[in-house]
Every structure is written in structure tokens, then in C-alpha cells.
Short mmCIF file of C-alpha atoms and ligand atoms in Angstrom, two decimals:
data_model
loop_
_atom_site.label_atom_id
_atom_site.label_comp_id
_atom_site.label_asym_id
_atom_site.label_seq_id
_atom_site.Cartn_x
_atom_site.Cartn_y
_atom_site.Cartn_z
CA MET A 1 -12.62 -6.05 21.16
CA ARG A 2 -13.54 -2.61 19.82
CA ILE A 3 -11.74 -1.24 16.74
CA GLY A 4 -11.47 2.32 15.44
CA PHE A 5 -10.59 2.18 11.72
CA ILE A 6 -9.48 5.35 9.90
CA GLY A 7 -8.99 5.52 6.12
CA LEU A 8 -11.57 3.73 3.97
CA GLY A 9 -9.98 3.94 0.52
CA ALA A 10 -9.00 1.36 -2.08
CA MET A 11 -7.31 -0.78 0.60
CA GLY A 12 -8.91 0.35 3.87
CA LEU A 13 -12.50 -0.36 2.84
CA PRO A 14 -12.05 -4.02 1.90
CA MET A 15 -9.78 -4.50 4.93
CA VAL A 16 -12.31 -3.07 7.38
CA LYS A 17 -15.08 -5.16 5.84
CA ASN A 18 -13.06 -8.27 6.69
CA VAL A 19 -12.44 -7.01 10.25
CA ALA A 20 -16.19 -6.50 10.73
CA ALA A 21 -17.00 -9.85 9.12
CA ALA A 22 -14.73 -11.52 11.71
CA GLY A 23 -17.07 -10.21 14.40
CA PHE A 24 -15.18 -7.21 15.78
CA GLU A 25 -17.09 -4.07 16.72
CA VAL A 26 -15.82 -1.39 14.30
CA MET A 27 -16.18 2.39 14.31
CA ALA A 28 -15.19 3.51 10.80
CA TYR A 29 -14.06 6.98 9.69
CA ASP A 30 -12.86 8.58 6.46
CA ALA A 31 -12.41 12.24 5.54
CA VAL A 32 -14.79 11.55 2.65
CA PRO A 33 -18.25 11.07 4.19
CA GLY A 34 -20.42 8.07 3.36
CA ARG A 35 -17.70 5.50 2.72
CA ALA A 36 -18.88 3.21 5.56
CA ASP A 37 -22.62 3.69 5.04
CA SER A 38 -24.78 0.57 4.71
CA ILE A 39 -21.85 -1.82 5.22
CA PRO A 40 -22.78 -4.69 7.55
CA GLY A 41 -20.96 -4.57 10.90
CA LEU A 42 -19.55 -1.06 10.49
CA THR A 43 -20.64 1.93 12.53
CA PRO A 44 -19.90 5.02 10.42
CA VAL A 45 -18.67 8.01 12.43
CA THR A 46 -17.94 11.57 11.36
CA THR A 47 -14.84 12.42 13.41
CA VAL A 48 -11.54 10.81 14.38
CA GLY A 49 -12.50 11.36 18.03
CA GLU A 50 -15.65 9.25 17.68
CA ALA A 51 -13.72 6.52 15.89
CA VAL A 52 -11.13 6.11 18.63
CA ALA A 53 -13.08 6.84 21.84
CA GLY A 54 -13.24 3.57 23.78
CA ALA A 55 -11.34 1.65 21.08
CA ASP A 56 -8.90 -1.06 22.15
CA ILE A 57 -7.17 -0.97 18.76
CA ILE A 58 -6.92 1.98 16.37
CA ILE A 59 -6.04 1.13 12.77
CA THR A 60 -4.97 3.75 10.23
CA MET A 61 -4.82 3.09 6.46
CA LEU A 62 -3.97 6.47 4.94
CA PRO A 63 -2.04 7.62 1.86
CA ASN A 64 1.14 9.17 3.26
CA THR A 65 3.24 10.26 6.24
CA GLY A 66 1.58 13.70 6.47
CA ASN A 67 -1.91 12.20 6.55
CA VAL A 68 -0.94 9.81 9.36
CA GLU A 69 0.66 12.63 11.37
CA ALA A 70 -2.47 14.78 10.94
CA VAL A 71 -4.81 11.98 12.01
CA LEU A 72 -2.70 10.99 15.02
CA PHE A 73 -1.66 14.40 16.31
CA GLY A 74 -3.70 17.11 14.55
CA SER A 75 -6.74 18.90 15.96
CA ASP A 76 -9.31 16.18 16.77
CA GLY A 77 -6.39 13.76 16.44
CA VAL A 78 -6.21 10.21 17.81
CA ILE A 79 -3.98 11.25 20.70
CA GLY A 80 -6.64 13.56 22.12
CA SER A 81 -9.40 10.92 22.35
CA MET A 82 -7.79 7.48 22.58
CA SER A 83 -7.96 5.29 25.69
CA PRO A 84 -4.63 5.50 27.54
CA ASP A 85 -3.73 1.84 26.88
CA ALA A 86 -4.98 1.61 23.29
CA VAL A 87 -2.80 0.17 20.52
CA VAL A 88 -2.29 2.26 17.38
CA VAL A 89 -1.63 0.07 14.33
CA ASP A 90 -0.57 2.08 11.30
CA MET A 91 -1.02 -0.04 8.18
CA SER A 92 -0.27 2.79 5.74
CA SER A 93 3.07 2.80 3.86
CA ILE A 94 4.99 5.73 5.33
CA SER A 95 8.43 6.89 6.45
CA PRO A 96 10.18 4.54 8.94
CA ILE A 97 11.89 7.57 10.53
CA ALA A 98 8.60 9.41 11.11
CA THR A 99 7.10 6.12 12.32
CA ARG A 100 9.60 5.89 15.17
CA LYS A 101 8.78 9.48 16.21
CA PHE A 102 5.03 8.79 16.06
CA ALA A 103 5.49 5.68 18.21
CA GLU A 104 7.40 7.68 20.83
CA ARG A 105 4.61 10.25 21.06
CA ILE A 106 1.92 7.56 21.36
CA ARG A 107 3.97 5.75 24.03
CA ALA A 108 4.42 9.04 25.94
CA ALA A 109 0.62 9.31 26.02
CA GLY A 110 0.38 5.79 27.52
CA GLY A 111 -0.50 3.92 24.31
CA ARG A 112 1.27 1.24 22.29
CA TYR A 113 2.25 1.37 18.61
CA LEU A 114 2.84 -1.03 15.75
CA ASP A 115 3.71 -0.25 12.15
CA ALA A 116 2.08 -2.89 9.97
CA PRO A 117 2.18 -1.99 6.26
CA VAL A 118 0.87 -4.52 3.79
CA SER A 119 1.52 -6.05 0.40
CA GLY A 120 -0.89 -7.89 -1.87
CA GLY A 121 -2.91 -5.15 -3.51
CA VAL A 122 -6.65 -4.56 -3.57
CA SER A 123 -7.29 -8.21 -4.47
CA GLY A 124 -5.33 -9.30 -1.38
CA ALA A 125 -7.28 -6.81 0.75
CA GLU A 126 -10.59 -8.15 -0.58
CA SER A 127 -9.68 -11.79 0.01
CA GLY A 128 -8.12 -11.12 3.44
CA LYS A 129 -4.82 -12.53 2.20
CA LEU A 130 -2.43 -9.60 2.57
CA SER A 131 1.16 -9.99 3.71
CA ILE A 132 1.58 -7.85 6.84
CA MET A 133 5.05 -6.58 7.83
CA VAL A 134 5.11 -5.63 11.49
CA GLY A 135 7.43 -3.45 13.55
CA GLY A 136 7.06 -3.31 17.33
CA GLU A 137 6.87 -5.51 20.43
CA ILE A 138 5.82 -9.17 20.18
CA GLU A 139 3.41 -8.74 23.14
CA THR A 140 1.64 -5.90 21.31
CA LEU A 141 1.47 -7.94 18.12
CA ASP A 142 0.01 -10.89 20.03
CA PHE A 143 -2.70 -8.57 21.41
CA VAL A 144 -3.75 -7.36 17.93
CA ARG A 145 -3.05 -10.63 16.07
CA PRO A 146 -6.70 -11.82 16.02
CA VAL A 147 -7.66 -8.62 14.20
CA LEU A 148 -4.72 -8.81 11.77
CA GLN A 149 -5.64 -12.42 11.02
CA SER A 150 -8.90 -11.17 9.54
CA ILE A 151 -6.87 -8.99 7.13
CA GLY A 152 -3.78 -11.01 6.24
CA LYS A 153 -2.58 -14.54 5.61
CA ALA A 154 1.05 -13.84 6.56
CA ILE A 155 1.87 -11.75 9.62
CA THR A 156 5.61 -11.29 10.12
CA LEU A 157 7.28 -9.45 12.99
CA VAL A 158 10.28 -7.92 11.21
CA GLY A 159 11.79 -6.10 14.21
CA GLY A 160 11.23 -3.07 16.42
CA VAL A 161 9.07 -0.07 15.57
CA GLY A 162 9.84 1.14 12.03
CA ALA A 163 11.07 -2.27 10.84
CA GLY A 164 7.73 -3.04 9.17
CA GLN A 165 7.97 0.18 7.18
CA GLY A 166 11.60 -0.61 6.33
CA ALA A 167 10.59 -4.03 4.97
CA LYS A 168 7.78 -2.40 2.99
CA LEU A 169 10.31 -0.10 1.28
CA CYS A 170 12.36 -3.17 0.30
CA ASN A 171 9.12 -4.71 -1.00
CA GLN A 172 8.45 -1.63 -3.13
CA VAL A 173 11.97 -1.62 -4.57
CA VAL A 174 11.40 -5.20 -5.76
CA VAL A 175 7.84 -4.47 -6.93
CA ALA A 176 8.74 -1.40 -8.98
CA CYS A 177 11.82 -2.92 -10.62
CA ASN A 178 9.77 -6.03 -11.39
CA ILE A 179 6.99 -4.02 -13.06
CA ALA A 180 9.58 -2.19 -15.14
CA ALA A 181 11.13 -5.54 -16.13
CA VAL A 182 7.73 -6.81 -17.32
CA CYS A 183 7.17 -3.58 -19.29
CA GLU A 184 10.62 -3.85 -20.82
CA GLY A 185 10.07 -7.47 -21.88
CA PHE A 186 6.73 -6.49 -23.43
CA ALA A 187 8.31 -3.50 -25.21
CA LEU A 188 10.88 -5.79 -26.83
CA ALA A 189 8.18 -8.34 -27.69
CA SER A 190 6.17 -5.61 -29.40
CA ALA A 191 9.21 -4.45 -31.39
CA LEU A 192 9.80 -8.05 -32.50
CA ASP A 193 6.15 -8.27 -33.63
CA LEU A 194 5.47 -11.11 -31.20
CA ASP A 195 2.00 -11.81 -29.84
CA LEU A 196 2.11 -10.32 -26.36
CA GLU A 197 -0.37 -12.69 -24.76
CA THR A 198 1.64 -15.64 -26.07
CA VAL A 199 4.86 -14.11 -24.71
CA ARG A 200 3.19 -13.42 -21.36
CA THR A 201 2.04 -17.03 -21.14
CA VAL A 202 5.53 -18.31 -21.99
CA LEU A 203 7.13 -16.05 -19.36
CA ALA A 204 4.64 -17.27 -16.76
CA GLN A 205 5.76 -20.85 -17.36
CA GLY A 206 9.48 -20.34 -16.75
CA ALA A 207 12.03 -18.48 -14.67
CA ALA A 208 10.57 -15.07 -15.61
CA GLN A 209 7.30 -15.84 -13.83
CA SER A 210 6.27 -13.19 -11.30
CA TRP A 211 3.27 -11.83 -9.39
CA MET A 212 3.55 -8.67 -11.49
CA GLY A 213 3.57 -10.53 -14.78
CA ASP A 214 0.67 -12.73 -13.69
CA ASN A 215 -1.50 -9.99 -12.19
CA LEU A 216 -0.54 -6.79 -14.03
CA GLY A 217 0.68 -8.22 -17.35
CA PRO A 218 -2.87 -8.94 -18.60
CA LYS A 219 -3.91 -5.39 -17.68
CA MET A 220 -0.98 -3.92 -19.64
CA ILE A 221 -1.93 -5.97 -22.68
CA SER A 222 -5.63 -5.11 -22.52
CA GLY A 223 -4.87 -1.41 -21.91
CA ASP A 224 -6.60 -1.39 -18.50
CA ASP A 225 -5.00 1.56 -16.67
CA SER A 226 -7.38 1.53 -13.70
CA ALA A 227 -5.97 1.62 -10.13
CA GLY A 228 -5.50 -0.53 -7.79
CA PHE A 229 -2.31 0.93 -6.63
CA ARG A 230 -1.86 4.41 -8.06
CA ILE A 231 1.28 5.66 -9.86
CA ALA A 232 1.38 8.52 -7.32
CA LEU A 233 1.59 6.06 -4.41
CA GLN A 234 4.42 4.19 -6.14
CA VAL A 235 6.33 7.47 -6.53
CA LYS A 236 5.74 8.18 -2.84
CA ASP A 237 7.14 4.76 -1.88
CA LEU A 238 10.16 4.96 -4.21
CA GLY A 239 10.90 8.42 -2.82
CA LEU A 240 10.92 6.96 0.71
CA ALA A 241 13.14 4.06 -0.40
CA LEU A 242 15.64 6.37 -2.11
CA GLU A 243 15.64 8.68 0.93
CA ALA A 244 16.37 5.74 3.25
CA ALA A 245 19.09 4.50 0.88
CA LYS A 246 20.69 7.94 0.73
CA SER A 247 20.76 8.24 4.50
CA GLU A 248 22.63 4.90 4.64
CA SER A 249 24.86 5.72 1.60
CA VAL A 250 23.42 2.73 -0.29
CA PRO A 251 23.30 3.03 -4.09
CA LEU A 252 20.05 1.74 -5.61
CA PRO A 253 20.84 2.15 -9.32
CA ALA A 254 17.91 0.16 -10.75
CA THR A 255 15.42 1.82 -8.40
CA SER A 256 16.76 5.27 -9.34
CA VAL A 257 16.11 4.63 -13.03
CA VAL A 258 12.68 3.12 -12.41
CA ASN A 259 11.81 6.10 -10.22
CA SER A 260 12.58 8.40 -13.18
CA LEU A 261 10.29 6.31 -15.39
CA TYR A 262 7.48 6.74 -12.87
CA LEU A 263 8.17 10.48 -12.72
CA GLU A 264 7.78 10.57 -16.51
CA ALA A 265 4.34 9.01 -16.06
CA MET A 266 3.49 11.65 -13.46
CA ALA A 267 4.60 14.39 -15.87
CA HIS A 268 2.14 12.96 -18.41
CA GLY A 269 -0.75 13.36 -15.97
CA GLU A 270 -0.95 9.65 -15.13
CA ALA A 271 -0.68 9.97 -11.32
CA ALA A 272 -4.11 8.40 -10.74
CA ASN A 273 -3.54 5.49 -13.15
CA GLY A 274 -2.74 2.04 -11.83
CA ASN A 275 0.83 0.94 -11.27
CA GLN A 276 0.69 -1.28 -14.36
CA SER A 277 0.33 1.72 -16.65
CA LEU A 278 4.12 2.20 -16.46
CA HIS A 279 3.91 0.44 -19.84
CA ARG A 280 2.65 3.77 -21.26
CA VAL A 281 6.11 5.20 -20.54
CA TYR A 282 7.66 2.35 -22.55
CA GLU A 283 5.19 3.01 -25.37
CA ARG A 284 6.43 6.59 -25.51
CA LEU A 285 10.11 5.57 -25.23
CA THR A 286 9.84 3.02 -28.05
CA ASN A 287 7.08 4.67 -30.12
CA ARG A 288 5.38 1.26 -30.16
CA THR A 289 2.16 0.03 -28.65
CA ILE A 290 1.93 -2.57 -25.92
CA ALA A 291 -1.78 -2.27 -25.11
CA GLN A 292 -3.70 -4.27 -27.70
CA GLU A 293 -6.60 -1.78 -27.74
CA GLU A 294 -4.33 0.47 -29.81
CA GLN A 295 -3.05 -2.15 -32.24
P1 LIG B 1 -6.56 5.62 -1.03
O1 LIG B 1 -6.18 6.99 -1.43
O2 LIG B 1 -7.46 4.83 -1.93
O3 LIG B 1 -7.29 5.66 0.40
C1 LIG B 1 -6.88 6.50 1.43
C2 LIG B 1 -8.10 6.97 2.20
O4 LIG B 1 -7.67 7.80 3.27
C3 LIG B 1 -9.06 7.80 1.34
O5 LIG B 1 -10.38 7.26 1.43
C4 LIG B 1 -8.98 9.21 1.95
O6 LIG B 1 -10.21 9.92 1.89
C5 LIG B 1 -8.58 8.87 3.39
N1 LIG B 1 -7.93 9.99 4.07
C6 LIG B 1 -6.91 10.76 3.64
N2 LIG B 1 -6.58 11.67 4.58
C7 LIG B 1 -7.44 11.45 5.62
C8 LIG B 1 -7.61 12.08 6.89
N3 LIG B 1 -6.83 13.10 7.27
N4 LIG B 1 -8.59 11.60 7.70
C9 LIG B 1 -9.36 10.55 7.32
N5 LIG B 1 -9.26 9.94 6.14
C10 LIG B 1 -8.29 10.39 5.29
O7 LIG B 1 -5.21 4.84 -0.75
P2 LIG B 1 -5.00 3.25 -0.68
O8 LIG B 1 -4.70 2.72 -2.05
O9 LIG B 1 -6.09 2.64 0.14
O10 LIG B 1 -3.60 3.19 0.11
C11 LIG B 1 -3.52 3.42 1.50
C12 LIG B 1 -2.09 3.11 1.94
O11 LIG B 1 -1.81 1.73 1.68
C13 LIG B 1 -1.02 3.91 1.20
O12 LIG B 1 0.01 4.25 2.08
C14 LIG B 1 -0.55 2.95 0.12
O13 LIG B 1 0.78 3.25 -0.28
C15 LIG B 1 -0.67 1.63 0.83
N6 LIG B 1 -0.90 0.46 -0.03
C16 LIG B 1 -1.75 0.52 -1.09
C17 LIG B 1 -1.94 -0.61 -1.89
C18 LIG B 1 -2.87 -0.60 -3.09
O14 LIG B 1 -2.84 -1.56 -3.88
N7 LIG B 1 -3.71 0.42 -3.27
C19 LIG B 1 -1.26 -1.80 -1.58
C20 LIG B 1 -0.42 -1.83 -0.48
C21 LIG B 1 -0.24 -0.69 0.30
#
């Protein structure tokens, strides 16, 4: 099985390494040259056309809806060079509405399409243990499943095309509100002069335990703002969730507030920081430190 993989960033690079390690032939492309150089099993290419020519499966892992549209349908886009019966698997987190339009255009050109966004972060991408939320036909998923199994531990068909992206928006609503909840608990702990690491440990042992507290809590406390998952990508995802909610007349009050907190971080030039650095917003709101480096 030959794979064309496009988008070798924080997530795409560790994902494609696992695809290659599973024995698939991989042509790898990123707009930034050199990303696939000297990586065992990857053939670096310099155009989208080279990545997808002769590929049975084309995987995209790109930042946003516009990037995916450009790669699929722009000049030197996927649609111009793909084999007629190839499967496009978009693993980026993008608009479900645009996804359905992209799938129609790929189908009109003879191809098949799955949306397959992921959750689990860079650590999940490195360990090949992502959760993959799929939208599309079961037969198409069965065709690509061996490749997805090299990337994820849980592969769930949520529904038709766009359903994977819809589930990912729900995931991001829960993720963002959960991060804010951890920040808020830490902000109160700081105001009460409690030892944050002790509080974090206590929370991890009871009903407040969460992936965010376990994985991002230590980074908040140590003042590690590095990404991972960038603030700017979280704002992109919350924007998509709020847009979907608005189109269905669904109020998302907690998400709306958390979105504003993330926008405050953006306004402070923190777009490239990791998701966990939302605690900086709470430091400004409370005029207290959470990160121990500052205490
Ligand atoms: P990233 O910015 O680190 O990587 C994206 C890559 O795409 C970059 O290497 C960039 O050069 C490349 N790219 C952009 N436009 C391109 C184009 N036109 N042609 C070829 N390459 C192009 O982003 P990421 O963190 O890897 O995230 C990718 C997607 O996965 C996003 O939609 C994000 O929301 C989602 N996601 C990220 C995480 C995470 O923890 N980082 C977790 C789950 C989902």
C-alpha cells in the first residue's frame, strides 16, 4: 500500500514516522522543506503532486480549513494528480461543513474521502495511541484501517462524512472547558497559599482527576509554556465549535467564556504558546502567580 502524507508538523511528523515504521511505502511532503529528510522509511518529495501520484491513500494533517482546501484543490493540488480511486483521509481538525463539500469534490473526481481528526496530543502521536474520530463509509474505513492502526489505538466510525469533524468539535469543547477548570482550581489554590503540586496530586486522586490535570497541570506549575497544541489552534477549534452551535441555535455558555479567555491570551501575543498556558490569563485576572518559576 502506497501512502502520500502531507503536513509534517507537530502531529504529522510523529504520525508519519509510525506509518513508515509499520512498513507502508510513504511519500512525505510539507510546505517547509527538509522535514522528512533522513527519516527511515520516508521518501521526501517537494510537491503535492509527487506525494499523491500513484498513492492508494492520501493523508493530510494541516492546520486549518483553508490549508486543506489549498492542498486538495489549489494549483498542484491533490485532485490534479491523485489516482482516480484513491482515498483522501483528512486528519486535520477543520470545518465539518467544508469537509462535506471537499468530500463531494473528491467523489466527483472518482476518489473516496474520510474525515479522521484525532485527539491525544503530540505524546499520543509519538506513541501511536491517538483516538481517531472517523466520518465516512465503513467500506472506506476498512480499506484504510491498517494504516490508521499504526497511528491510533481507538478508531471510531462516528457517522457519515463530516461526523468525525463534528465529534472533534465536541472533544475540543470538553478539552478547553477542562483546561480552564484546572486553571481556575489552581488560581484559587494560589490565592489560598496552598502548595500547587500538593493540590494537583490531591485532585488527581479523586473526582477532579482529568487528562488535562494529569498532563498539562505539571506544565502549568513548572511554567512550561511550550507547545504541543498551540493556543492559536485552540482558538481555531473553539471558533468552529461556536459556529456550528450558532448554526444549530445551541447555546454553549461555558465554551463562549473560555473562548474569550483564549482570545485574551492571543491579545497578549501568546498564540504560539501551548494550550496549558491559559493559566497565564488567570495569573493576569487574579494578579497571582501559578507557575512556580515566578514564586
Ligand atoms: P503544525 O502547525 O505543527 O503542523 C502543520 C504542518 O502543515 C506544518 O509543518 C506546515 O508547514 C504544514 N503546512 C501548512 N500549510 C501547508 C501546505 N499548504 N502544504 C503543505 N504543508 C503545509 O500543526 P499540528 O499541531 O501538527 O496540527 C495539525 C492539525 O492537527 C491541526 O488541525 C490541529 O488542530 C490538529 N491537532 C493538533 C494537535 C496537537 O496537539 N498539536 C492535537 C490534535 C489535533
